[in-house]
mmCIF file of C-alpha atoms in Angstrom:
data_model
loop_
_atom_site.group_PDB
_atom_site.id
_atom_site.type_symbol
_atom_site.label_atom_id
_atom_site.label_comp_id
_atom_site.label_asym_id
_atom_site.label_seq_id
_atom_site.Cartn_x
_atom_site.Cartn_y
_atom_site.Cartn_z
ATOM 1 C CA MET A 1 -35.367 72.413 -33.252
ATOM 2 C CA ASN A 2 -33.563 70.768 -30.341
ATOM 3 C CA LYS A 3 -36.718 68.922 -29.305
ATOM 4 C CA LEU A 4 -37.212 67.647 -32.854
ATOM 5 C CA ARG A 5 -33.637 66.404 -32.974
ATOM 6 C CA ARG A 6 -34.044 64.652 -29.635
ATOM 7 C CA ARG A 7 -37.276 62.979 -30.781
ATOM 8 C CA SER A 8 -35.684 61.842 -34.030
ATOM 9 C CA THR A 9 -32.726 60.438 -32.104
ATOM 10 C CA ILE A 10 -35.031 58.597 -29.704
ATOM 11 C CA ASN A 11 -37.050 57.197 -32.615
ATOM 12 C CA LEU A 12 -33.854 56.017 -34.285
ATOM 13 C CA VAL A 13 -32.762 54.270 -31.103
ATOM 14 C CA LYS A 14 -36.195 52.640 -30.793
ATOM 15 C CA GLU A 15 -35.883 51.244 -34.279
ATOM 16 C CA LEU A 16 -32.627 49.560 -33.239
ATOM 17 C CA ASP A 17 -34.341 47.790 -30.342
ATOM 18 C CA ALA A 18 -33.596 44.045 -30.623
ATOM 19 C CA PHE A 19 -35.983 43.219 -27.780
ATOM 20 C CA PRO A 20 -39.404 44.453 -28.847
ATOM 21 C CA LYS A 21 -42.072 44.519 -26.149
ATOM 22 C CA VAL A 22 -45.362 42.748 -26.647
ATOM 23 C CA PRO A 23 -48.412 44.362 -25.011
ATOM 24 C CA GLU A 24 -49.889 42.308 -22.190
ATOM 25 C CA SER A 25 -53.275 42.298 -23.905
ATOM 26 C CA TYR A 26 -51.727 40.247 -26.735
ATOM 27 C CA VAL A 27 -50.190 37.666 -24.391
ATOM 28 C CA GLU A 28 -52.145 34.483 -23.707
ATOM 29 C CA THR A 29 -51.185 32.258 -20.758
ATOM 30 C CA SER A 30 -51.876 28.554 -20.455
ATOM 31 C CA ALA A 31 -51.470 25.757 -17.946
ATOM 32 C CA PHE A 32 -49.040 23.957 -20.248
ATOM 33 C CA GLY A 33 -46.888 27.082 -20.591
ATOM 34 C CA GLY A 34 -46.860 27.555 -16.828
ATOM 35 C CA THR A 35 -45.774 23.939 -16.316
ATOM 36 C CA VAL A 36 -42.934 24.325 -18.814
ATOM 37 C CA SER A 37 -41.840 27.568 -17.139
ATOM 38 C CA LEU A 38 -41.796 25.881 -13.702
ATOM 39 C CA ILE A 39 -39.671 23.005 -15.028
ATOM 40 C CA VAL A 40 -37.315 25.491 -16.697
ATOM 41 C CA PHE A 41 -36.809 27.474 -13.488
ATOM 42 C CA ILE A 42 -36.126 24.319 -11.445
ATOM 43 C CA LEU A 43 -33.669 23.064 -14.058
ATOM 44 C CA MET A 44 -31.860 26.413 -14.154
ATOM 45 C CA ALA A 45 -31.578 26.444 -10.356
ATOM 46 C CA LEU A 46 -30.101 22.929 -10.259
ATOM 47 C CA LEU A 47 -27.604 23.612 -13.035
ATOM 48 C CA THR A 48 -26.588 26.926 -11.451
ATOM 49 C CA ILE A 49 -25.902 25.228 -8.113
ATOM 50 C CA SER A 50 -23.943 22.482 -9.888
ATOM 51 C CA GLU A 51 -21.898 25.045 -11.811
ATOM 52 C CA PHE A 52 -21.151 26.898 -8.567
ATOM 53 C CA PHE A 53 -19.689 23.717 -7.037
ATOM 54 C CA VAL A 54 -17.568 23.246 -10.155
ATOM 55 C CA TYR A 55 -16.341 26.826 -9.758
ATOM 56 C CA GLN A 56 -15.429 26.185 -6.121
ATOM 57 C CA ASP A 57 -13.482 23.014 -6.980
ATOM 58 C CA SER A 58 -9.943 22.855 -8.350
ATOM 59 C CA TRP A 59 -7.910 20.440 -10.433
ATOM 60 C CA MET A 60 -4.255 19.519 -10.762
ATOM 61 C CA LYS A 61 -2.314 20.443 -13.909
ATOM 62 C CA TYR A 62 0.758 18.376 -14.797
ATOM 63 C CA GLU A 63 3.654 19.828 -16.793
ATOM 64 C CA TYR A 64 6.992 18.216 -17.625
ATOM 65 C CA GLU A 65 10.430 19.772 -17.966
ATOM 66 C CA VAL A 66 14.071 18.738 -17.749
ATOM 67 C CA ASP A 67 15.598 18.623 -14.264
ATOM 68 C CA THR A 68 18.766 20.728 -14.298
ATOM 69 C CA ASP A 69 19.686 20.359 -10.611
ATOM 70 C CA PHE A 70 22.442 17.729 -10.389
ATOM 71 C CA THR A 71 24.710 19.221 -7.722
ATOM 72 C CA SER A 72 22.455 19.166 -4.687
ATOM 73 C CA LYS A 73 22.152 16.226 -2.305
ATOM 74 C CA LEU A 74 19.102 13.997 -2.138
ATOM 75 C CA LYS A 75 17.711 13.097 1.273
ATOM 76 C CA ILE A 76 16.445 9.573 1.853
ATOM 77 C CA LYS A 77 14.311 8.973 4.930
ATOM 78 C CA ILE A 78 14.204 5.335 6.029
ATOM 79 C CA ASP A 79 12.226 3.482 8.667
ATOM 80 C CA ILE A 80 12.343 -0.309 8.204
ATOM 81 C CA THR A 81 11.861 -3.096 10.732
ATOM 82 C CA VAL A 82 13.621 -6.407 9.985
ATOM 83 C CA ALA A 83 12.907 -9.735 11.675
ATOM 84 C CA MET A 84 16.540 -10.191 12.751
ATOM 85 C CA LYS A 85 18.700 -8.949 15.614
ATOM 86 C CA CYS A 86 20.519 -5.656 15.127
ATOM 87 C CA SER A 87 23.874 -7.337 15.695
ATOM 88 C CA ARG A 88 23.335 -9.538 12.656
ATOM 89 C CA VAL A 89 22.402 -6.979 9.981
ATOM 90 C CA GLY A 90 23.907 -3.847 8.476
ATOM 91 C CA ALA A 91 22.611 -1.179 6.128
ATOM 92 C CA ASP A 92 24.238 1.372 3.860
ATOM 93 C CA VAL A 93 24.073 2.988 0.414
ATOM 94 C CA LEU A 94 26.378 2.431 -2.534
ATOM 95 C CA ASP A 95 25.903 4.594 -5.650
ATOM 96 C CA VAL A 96 27.178 4.209 -9.219
ATOM 97 C CA ALA A 97 29.852 6.860 -8.631
ATOM 98 C CA GLY A 98 31.465 4.610 -6.014
ATOM 99 C CA ALA A 99 30.439 6.713 -3.017
ATOM 100 C CA VAL A 100 29.506 4.758 0.094
ATOM 101 C CA ILE A 101 27.195 6.206 2.722
ATOM 102 C CA ALA A 102 27.937 4.093 5.787
ATOM 103 C CA SER A 103 25.336 3.081 8.311
ATOM 104 C CA LYS A 104 26.718 5.524 10.893
ATOM 105 C CA GLU A 105 23.920 7.928 9.932
ATOM 106 C CA LEU A 106 21.294 5.263 10.630
ATOM 107 C CA LYS A 107 20.037 4.155 14.031
ATOM 108 C CA TYR A 108 19.522 0.532 15.047
ATOM 109 C CA ASP A 109 16.858 -0.058 17.707
ATOM 110 C CA ALA A 110 16.087 -3.509 19.050
ATOM 111 C CA VAL A 111 12.346 -4.184 19.098
ATOM 112 C CA SER A 112 10.105 -7.078 20.043
ATOM 113 C CA ASP A 113 9.472 -10.134 17.914
ATOM 114 C CA PHE A 114 8.501 -9.232 14.373
ATOM 115 C CA LYS A 115 4.889 -9.999 13.567
ATOM 116 C CA PRO A 116 2.346 -8.838 10.952
ATOM 117 C CA SER A 117 0.643 -5.559 11.702
ATOM 118 C CA LYS A 118 -3.041 -5.598 12.586
ATOM 119 C CA LYS A 119 -3.501 -1.900 13.252
ATOM 120 C CA MET A 120 -6.333 -0.102 11.489
ATOM 121 C CA TRP A 121 -3.964 2.485 9.980
ATOM 122 C CA TYR A 122 -2.047 -0.135 8.012
ATOM 123 C CA GLN A 123 -5.273 -1.651 6.691
ATOM 124 C CA ILE A 124 -6.469 1.756 5.483
ATOM 125 C CA LEU A 125 -3.025 2.476 4.030
ATOM 126 C CA HIS A 126 -3.048 -0.786 2.073
ATOM 127 C CA GLN A 127 -6.479 0.061 0.647
ATOM 128 C CA ILE A 128 -5.231 3.482 -0.466
ATOM 129 C CA GLN A 129 -2.135 1.942 -2.046
ATOM 130 C CA ASN A 130 -4.269 -0.530 -3.999
ATOM 131 C CA ARG A 131 -6.579 2.246 -5.192
ATOM 132 C CA LEU A 132 -3.587 4.312 -6.299
ATOM 133 C CA ARG A 133 -2.393 1.451 -8.491
ATOM 134 C CA GLU A 134 -5.824 1.176 -10.130
ATOM 135 C CA GLU A 135 -6.877 4.819 -10.349
ATOM 136 C CA HIS A 136 -4.216 7.492 -10.878
ATOM 137 C CA SER A 137 -6.711 10.340 -10.427
ATOM 138 C CA LEU A 138 -6.836 9.519 -6.720
ATOM 139 C CA GLN A 139 -3.359 11.074 -6.468
ATOM 140 C CA ASP A 140 -4.945 14.481 -7.168
ATOM 141 C CA VAL A 141 -7.128 14.054 -4.094
ATOM 142 C CA LEU A 142 -4.097 13.104 -2.003
ATOM 143 C CA PHE A 143 -2.144 16.103 -3.262
ATOM 144 C CA LYS A 144 -4.891 18.481 -2.165
ATOM 145 C CA SER A 145 -5.882 16.719 1.078
ATOM 146 C CA ALA A 146 -2.520 15.526 2.365
ATOM 147 C CA LEU A 147 -1.113 19.046 2.512
ATOM 148 C CA LYS A 148 -4.026 20.064 4.731
ATOM 149 C CA GLY A 149 -3.032 17.445 7.307
ATOM 150 C CA TYR A 150 -5.848 14.958 6.688
ATOM 151 C CA PHE A 151 -3.388 12.042 6.706
ATOM 152 C CA SER A 152 -0.559 11.237 9.071
ATOM 153 C CA GLY A 153 2.247 8.736 8.860
ATOM 154 C CA PRO A 154 2.108 5.319 10.505
ATOM 155 C CA VAL A 155 3.559 5.026 13.981
ATOM 156 C CA PRO A 156 6.278 2.355 14.227
ATOM 157 C CA GLN A 157 5.198 -0.567 16.362
ATOM 158 C CA ASN A 158 7.104 -1.557 19.448
ATOM 159 C CA ASP A 159 5.575 -3.942 21.929
ATOM 160 C CA SER A 160 7.312 -2.984 25.171
ATOM 161 C CA THR A 161 5.574 -5.760 27.113
ATOM 162 C CA SER A 162 7.608 -8.437 25.317
ATOM 163 C CA ASN A 163 10.985 -9.397 26.815
ATOM 164 C CA SER A 164 12.478 -10.820 23.618
ATOM 165 C CA GLN A 165 14.128 -8.299 21.298
ATOM 166 C CA ASN A 166 14.628 -10.377 18.166
ATOM 167 C CA ALA A 167 13.793 -7.705 15.572
ATOM 168 C CA CYS A 168 15.615 -4.560 14.517
ATOM 169 C CA ARG A 169 14.254 -1.182 13.536
ATOM 170 C CA ILE A 170 16.608 0.661 11.166
ATOM 171 C CA HIS A 171 15.708 4.315 10.761
ATOM 172 C CA GLY A 172 17.249 7.687 10.028
ATOM 173 C CA LYS A 173 18.110 10.133 7.256
ATOM 174 C CA ILE A 174 20.938 9.865 4.775
ATOM 175 C CA PHE A 175 22.048 12.324 2.096
ATOM 176 C CA VAL A 176 23.220 10.885 -1.219
ATOM 177 C CA ASN A 177 24.336 12.173 -4.609
ATOM 178 C CA LYS A 178 21.674 12.597 -7.263
ATOM 179 C CA VAL A 179 22.771 9.497 -9.160
ATOM 180 C CA ALA A 180 21.547 5.924 -9.230
ATOM 181 C CA GLY A 181 22.305 3.973 -6.086
ATOM 182 C CA ASN A 182 21.586 0.899 -4.042
ATOM 183 C CA PHE A 183 20.388 0.897 -0.434
ATOM 184 C CA HIS A 184 20.657 -2.573 1.059
ATOM 185 C CA ILE A 185 20.187 -4.409 4.317
ATOM 186 C CA ILE A 186 22.136 -7.663 4.432
ATOM 187 C CA LEU A 187 23.904 -9.937 6.874
ATOM 188 C CA GLY A 188 26.863 -8.354 8.693
ATOM 189 C CA LYS A 189 28.029 -4.839 9.431
ATOM 190 C CA PRO A 190 29.461 -2.772 6.535
ATOM 191 C CA ILE A 191 33.222 -2.258 6.415
ATOM 192 C CA ASP A 192 35.640 -0.539 4.038
ATOM 193 C CA THR A 193 38.442 -2.675 2.665
ATOM 194 C CA ILE A 194 41.235 -2.163 0.169
ATOM 195 C CA ARG A 195 39.251 -4.031 -2.455
ATOM 196 C CA GLY A 196 36.150 -1.967 -1.835
ATOM 197 C CA HIS A 197 32.869 -2.199 0.020
ATOM 198 C CA ALA A 198 31.962 -5.338 2.001
ATOM 199 C CA HIS A 199 29.890 -6.616 4.915
ATOM 200 C CA PHE A 200 31.665 -8.476 7.736
ATOM 201 C CA ALA A 201 29.585 -11.584 8.450
ATOM 202 C CA SER A 202 32.155 -14.322 9.063
ATOM 203 C CA LEU A 203 31.727 -14.263 12.844
ATOM 204 C CA ILE A 204 27.945 -14.585 12.693
ATOM 205 C CA LYS A 205 26.885 -18.135 13.442
ATOM 206 C CA ASN A 206 23.790 -19.999 12.307
ATOM 207 C CA GLU A 207 23.698 -18.243 8.948
ATOM 208 C CA ALA A 208 21.153 -20.733 7.663
ATOM 209 C CA ALA A 209 18.499 -19.206 9.906
ATOM 210 C CA LEU A 210 18.241 -15.943 8.004
ATOM 211 C CA ASN A 211 14.822 -14.375 7.876
ATOM 212 C CA PHE A 212 14.535 -11.054 6.071
ATOM 213 C CA SER A 213 10.831 -10.564 6.712
ATOM 214 C CA HIS A 214 10.355 -6.840 7.062
ATOM 215 C CA ARG A 215 7.949 -3.937 7.297
ATOM 216 C CA ILE A 216 8.565 -0.550 5.666
ATOM 217 C CA ASP A 217 6.975 2.085 7.867
ATOM 218 C CA ASN A 218 8.369 4.916 5.789
ATOM 219 C CA LEU A 219 10.579 5.325 2.739
ATOM 220 C CA SER A 220 10.684 8.771 1.155
ATOM 221 C CA PHE A 221 12.977 10.856 -1.004
ATOM 222 C CA GLY A 222 13.575 14.588 -0.750
ATOM 223 C CA ASN A 223 11.795 17.058 1.488
ATOM 224 C CA ASP A 224 9.190 15.886 3.969
ATOM 225 C CA VAL A 225 5.615 16.626 2.973
ATOM 226 C CA PRO A 226 3.243 16.111 5.937
ATOM 227 C CA GLY A 227 0.652 13.471 5.146
ATOM 228 C CA HIS A 228 2.019 12.528 1.725
ATOM 229 C CA ILE A 229 1.638 8.779 1.137
ATOM 230 C CA ASN A 230 4.588 7.080 -0.539
ATOM 231 C CA PRO A 231 4.146 3.860 -2.540
ATOM 232 C CA LEU A 232 6.040 1.669 -0.055
ATOM 233 C CA ASP A 233 4.691 3.109 3.203
ATOM 234 C CA GLY A 234 3.151 0.306 5.241
ATOM 235 C CA THR A 235 4.507 -2.471 3.000
ATOM 236 C CA GLU A 236 4.964 -5.809 4.786
ATOM 237 C CA LYS A 237 6.823 -8.863 3.505
ATOM 238 C CA ILE A 238 6.398 -11.998 5.631
ATOM 239 C CA THR A 239 8.167 -15.195 4.627
ATOM 240 C CA LEU A 240 8.956 -18.568 6.176
ATOM 241 C CA GLU A 241 11.657 -19.257 3.601
ATOM 242 C CA GLN A 242 15.304 -18.840 4.482
ATOM 243 C CA ASN A 243 17.791 -16.767 2.466
ATOM 244 C CA MET A 244 15.148 -14.637 0.738
ATOM 245 C CA LEU A 245 16.186 -11.847 -1.602
ATOM 246 C CA PHE A 246 13.781 -8.888 -1.683
ATOM 247 C CA GLN A 247 14.373 -6.314 -4.413
ATOM 248 C CA TYR A 248 12.666 -2.959 -4.954
ATOM 249 C CA PHE A 249 13.425 -1.121 -8.200
ATOM 250 C CA ILE A 250 12.551 2.559 -7.742
ATOM 251 C CA THR A 251 12.388 5.446 -10.206
ATOM 252 C CA VAL A 252 12.484 8.813 -8.408
ATOM 253 C CA VAL A 253 10.791 11.759 -10.120
ATOM 254 C CA PRO A 254 11.510 15.321 -8.884
ATOM 255 C CA THR A 255 8.249 17.192 -8.392
ATOM 256 C CA LYS A 256 7.399 20.837 -7.771
ATOM 257 C CA LEU A 257 4.002 21.154 -6.152
ATOM 258 C CA HIS A 258 2.209 24.513 -6.167
ATOM 259 C CA THR A 259 -1.238 24.835 -4.603
ATOM 260 C CA SER A 260 -3.271 27.682 -3.177
ATOM 261 C CA GLY A 261 -1.962 26.918 0.295
ATOM 262 C CA VAL A 262 1.586 25.646 -0.136
ATOM 263 C CA SER A 263 4.520 25.503 -2.524
ATOM 264 C CA VAL A 264 7.052 22.710 -1.986
ATOM 265 C CA ASN A 265 9.718 20.751 -3.853
ATOM 266 C CA MET A 266 9.222 17.022 -3.323
ATOM 267 C CA HIS A 267 10.051 13.682 -4.924
ATOM 268 C CA GLN A 268 7.606 11.027 -6.071
ATOM 269 C CA PHE A 269 8.628 7.541 -7.051
ATOM 270 C CA SER A 270 7.293 4.420 -8.704
ATOM 271 C CA VAL A 271 8.380 0.957 -7.637
ATOM 272 C CA THR A 272 8.606 -2.567 -9.025
ATOM 273 C CA GLU A 273 8.995 -5.455 -6.574
ATOM 274 C CA GLN A 274 10.689 -8.818 -6.945
ATOM 275 C CA GLU A 275 11.494 -11.575 -4.467
ATOM 276 C CA ARG A 276 13.081 -15.007 -4.731
ATOM 277 C CA VAL A 277 14.921 -17.618 -2.685
ATOM 278 C CA VAL A 278 18.720 -17.585 -2.998
ATOM 279 C CA SER A 279 19.924 -21.129 -3.624
ATOM 280 C CA ASN A 280 23.192 -21.830 -5.397
ATOM 281 C CA GLU A 281 22.207 -25.498 -5.753
ATOM 282 C CA LYS A 282 19.110 -24.540 -7.777
ATOM 283 C CA GLY A 283 20.928 -21.924 -9.839
ATOM 284 C CA SER A 284 19.349 -18.955 -8.069
ATOM 285 C CA HIS A 285 22.492 -16.991 -7.251
ATOM 286 C CA GLY A 286 22.760 -13.795 -5.264
ATOM 287 C CA VAL A 287 22.939 -12.416 -1.758
ATOM 288 C CA SER A 288 19.998 -12.721 0.595
ATOM 289 C CA GLY A 289 18.750 -9.449 2.025
ATOM 290 C CA ILE A 290 16.711 -6.363 1.213
ATOM 291 C CA PHE A 291 17.869 -4.308 -1.769
ATOM 292 C CA ILE A 292 16.318 -0.960 -2.719
ATOM 293 C CA LYS A 293 17.774 0.093 -6.060
ATOM 294 C CA TYR A 294 16.859 3.624 -7.088
ATOM 295 C CA LYS A 295 17.511 5.854 -10.083
ATOM 296 C CA LEU A 296 16.507 9.437 -10.805
ATOM 297 C CA SER A 297 14.363 10.488 -13.728
ATOM 298 C CA PRO A 298 15.836 13.236 -15.947
ATOM 299 C CA LEU A 299 12.379 14.811 -16.183
ATOM 300 C CA MET A 300 10.786 16.950 -13.499
ATOM 301 C CA VAL A 301 7.033 17.180 -12.967
ATOM 302 C CA ARG A 302 5.432 20.516 -12.142
ATOM 303 C CA VAL A 303 2.045 20.039 -10.446
ATOM 304 C CA THR A 304 -0.086 23.170 -10.191
ATOM 305 C CA GLU A 305 -3.516 23.553 -8.628
ATOM 306 C CA GLU A 306 -5.807 25.544 -10.918
ATOM 307 C CA HIS A 307 -9.187 27.170 -10.368
ATOM 308 C CA MET A 308 -11.847 28.311 -12.784
ATOM 309 C CA PRO A 309 -11.612 32.097 -13.374
ATOM 310 C CA PHE A 310 -14.631 34.135 -12.314
ATOM 311 C CA SER A 311 -15.103 35.468 -15.855
ATOM 312 C CA VAL A 312 -15.306 31.908 -17.197
ATOM 313 C CA PHE A 313 -17.834 31.087 -14.487
ATOM 314 C CA LEU A 314 -20.028 34.012 -15.564
ATOM 315 C CA VAL A 315 -19.809 33.044 -19.245
ATOM 316 C CA ARG A 316 -20.741 29.424 -18.469
ATOM 317 C CA LEU A 317 -23.598 30.603 -16.253
ATOM 318 C CA CYS A 318 -24.974 32.869 -18.980
ATOM 319 C CA GLY A 319 -24.655 30.028 -21.468
ATOM 320 C CA ILE A 320 -26.658 27.726 -19.195
ATOM 321 C CA ILE A 321 -29.459 30.260 -18.635
ATOM 322 C CA GLY A 322 -29.628 31.378 -22.252
ATOM 323 C CA GLY A 323 -29.440 27.845 -23.604
ATOM 324 C CA ILE A 324 -32.241 26.619 -21.359
ATOM 325 C CA PHE A 325 -34.464 29.582 -22.286
ATOM 326 C CA SER A 326 -33.854 29.094 -25.997
ATOM 327 C CA THR A 327 -34.311 25.342 -25.918
ATOM 328 C CA SER A 328 -37.419 25.487 -23.753
ATOM 329 C CA GLY A 329 -38.956 28.154 -26.020
ATOM 330 C CA ASN A 330 -38.378 26.034 -29.130
ATOM 331 C CA PHE A 331 -39.700 22.964 -27.327
ATOM 332 C CA HIS A 332 -42.832 24.846 -26.253
ATOM 333 C CA ARG A 333 -43.463 26.096 -29.807
ATOM 334 C CA PHE A 334 -42.951 22.634 -31.290
ATOM 335 C CA ILE A 335 -45.416 21.081 -28.840
ATOM 336 C CA GLY A 336 -47.884 23.902 -29.545
ATOM 337 C CA TYR A 337 -47.629 23.377 -33.318
ATOM 338 C CA PHE A 338 -48.070 19.632 -32.893
ATOM 339 C CA VAL A 339 -51.159 20.115 -30.697
ATOM 340 C CA ASP A 340 -52.665 22.600 -33.176
ATOM 341 C CA ILE A 341 -52.140 20.184 -36.079
ATOM 342 C CA VAL A 342 -53.759 17.313 -34.175
ATOM 343 C CA CYS A 343 -56.696 19.480 -33.057
ATOM 344 C CA CYS A 344 -57.220 20.819 -36.585
ATOM 345 C CA HIS A 345 -57.211 17.278 -37.949
ATOM 346 C CA PHE A 346 -59.904 16.192 -35.498
ATOM 347 C CA ARG A 347 -61.957 19.325 -36.192
ATOM 348 C CA LEU A 348 -61.859 18.743 -39.939
ATOM 349 C CA GLY A 349 -62.927 15.133 -39.414
ATOM 350 C CA ALA A 350 -65.809 16.219 -37.193
ATOM 351 C CA ASP A 351 -66.998 18.882 -39.693
ATOM 352 C CA GLN A 352 -66.921 16.412 -42.582
ATOM 353 C CA SER A 353 -68.966 13.876 -40.615
ATOM 354 C CA GLN A 354 -71.570 16.540 -39.790
ATOM 355 C CA GLU A 355 -71.895 17.485 -43.490
ATOM 356 C CA VAL A 356 -72.411 13.855 -44.470
ATOM 357 C CA SER A 357 -75.139 13.478 -41.835
ATOM 358 C CA HIS A 358 -77.016 16.505 -43.203
ATOM 359 C CA TYR A 359 -77.197 14.908 -46.641
#
């Protein structure tokens, strides 16, 4: 009885078989079928390799949320070279709350005559900056590669062989409130008066010969991220005009970056540039100098590096293999039916011609 029950169970399971086996004696091979099979195997191998590279790669996911941190200080790192002597210029920050960060936290180093940079790094940096303006997706590559140390910041130029020290390198770190502010480099040293903030420039002679040509080696907000390229890094402004006003309008966006190798809080920023000659006679009023006006975005960007899960990779791989098998099988059957129809048509035509000849 037990054997009968086992046999009946096995027979029942056999009837549920969705993959019936065809005896080899009923299978007919052909050169066309072998060619199709070879193409199918090559195509599956190529698509599998391609899918594996997709699985190994990662992409950046951007999410937006409200920035609730208003009490902490924001660090600004500055490294700017101006084509004027250090005794003639002064730099500081004035924010909308009335707080003044004096230039005591900044260092003034006399350097050789200011001249345009010809170093290879600045040329490469300018190319990257131009590509970033045209193609935003390049920022994803920089996020993933910069944190691995593939890029390094430009080295400030200082030609020690020159005796003349007619340019000034202003660099250092300052900590400001997280409100809109104005960092400026103008004629005269900053002083505090009863009426407010001012720059003492009355004792500086030859004011008409002001040249605010400058190079920004580095301008960053927040924590340092090794290799991260900021929009103004390597920017050069060369002018022969006197009393030029250079303005940079910056929007700072807090960013939390999370990748497989690092997690850091940083700040990105976008910038709009404007420059003009200050001439009261022509109606172009203002103060000549370099003005960097910044404001903070109320939104924070969360950038996360994501990878394809292994389960998704397996499902996509099975879909590729199964889809190719199914499509190739249908294609092979369609070609076979078409060939049979054409052959039958020619055979019928040949048989009819033979019958006519017999008559």
